[in-house]
């Protein structure tokens, strides 16, 4: 299955160049610059997975992967944030019809979605009362809605009926706390949010179990393969694209530097040292292998979804591992090329150092825990029980 379809948004070279030009500004602002949000390409991209009934493109799910990878050639933080804005439009499409009609009336729909169930919902008439604190709310500084994970009571006052849900709220229901002071991915603005006893009507809740399985209400409502993808593979593969794109850009920068860098203590251009070519060749073959792994993983899930079959947990576990491997190997490629580029690559005007810092932070995302990913994939393949709460 190709990663780019006829419905994929056009991410032009000029758009990517603009992201690169604004990368330092975005890092300083710790959020996306206004020019990035105002660009027509941004508006087109975040709409790509919006259902047709709400005026969106309703492209195949993989259509967002390649554009995010290419955006990362300009700025990993921008690629991550815009990619998740698009993904969260897809997540909204998994809710019930009433919730979608309400939220898709706000365009563009820009919603952070901290999914860790660190909030608690208490059942009440017509819905729940929700309170909690959530971290890593990517894009929250420009959000107009928010999706959060929470543990909720099916029946008021009965802790034995607790189950995980996703809750949809207007951004006015949250308080943003400015905590995102990091050494990488600064422009994502992934601050904390706090919700104090907000009412969430029942129609703005969806069970996490249905989201994981690809059987959420929106899957039936829209009757399209796009909305039958299971969430963890979708999220993990999307989130891996800024790392892969960053590694590709690092290889480009390294190749450009070879013809310009004079090694004063050796009296030669770096390009004339065979080991310099070894580093580049090794990076290129690793990146090619990662693109092949990505295509194979997307193709397998796409075939299952197209057949109308459920994507079983072993397949989902392998997809999560594939995403973690892409990030792991991308980080190795970047580290090797930066190490072979000399001390001058660490000056702040050199994008290589920012690429390294950004991908180091990406690798810290829970879904990219390489040990856990390998453990889950192996256990599921062998039929060994895994924790009920495992993210697959």
CSV table of C-alpha atoms in Angstrom, one decimal, residues 120 129-134 169 172-177 193-199:
chain,number,residue,atom,x,y,z
A,120,UNK,CA,-11.3,11.2,37.1
A,129,UNK,CA,-18.1,15.7,36.3
A,130,UNK,CA,-14.4,15.7,35.3
A,131,UNK,CA,-11.4,16.9,37.2
A,132,UNK,CA,-7.7,16.3,36.8
A,133,UNK,CA,-4.3,17.4,35.5
A,134,UNK,CA,-2.8,16.4,32.2
A,169,UNK,CA,-14.4,19.6,26.0
A,172,UNK,CA,-12.5,27.2,27.9
A,173,UNK,CA,-13.0,24.4,30.4
A,174,UNK,CA,-9.2,24.1,31.0
A,175,UNK,CA,-6.5,26.1,32.7
A,176,UNK,CA,-3.2,26.1,31.0
A,177,UNK,CA,0.0,25.9,33.2
A,193,UNK,CA,-3.7,21.6,31.6
A,194,UNK,CA,-6.0,21.5,34.6
A,195,UNK,CA,-9.7,20.8,34.7
A,196,UNK,CA,-11.7,21.5,37.8
A,197,UNK,CA,-15.1,19.8,38.1
A,198,UNK,CA,-16.2,20.4,34.5
A,199,UNK,CA,-19.5,18.9,33.2
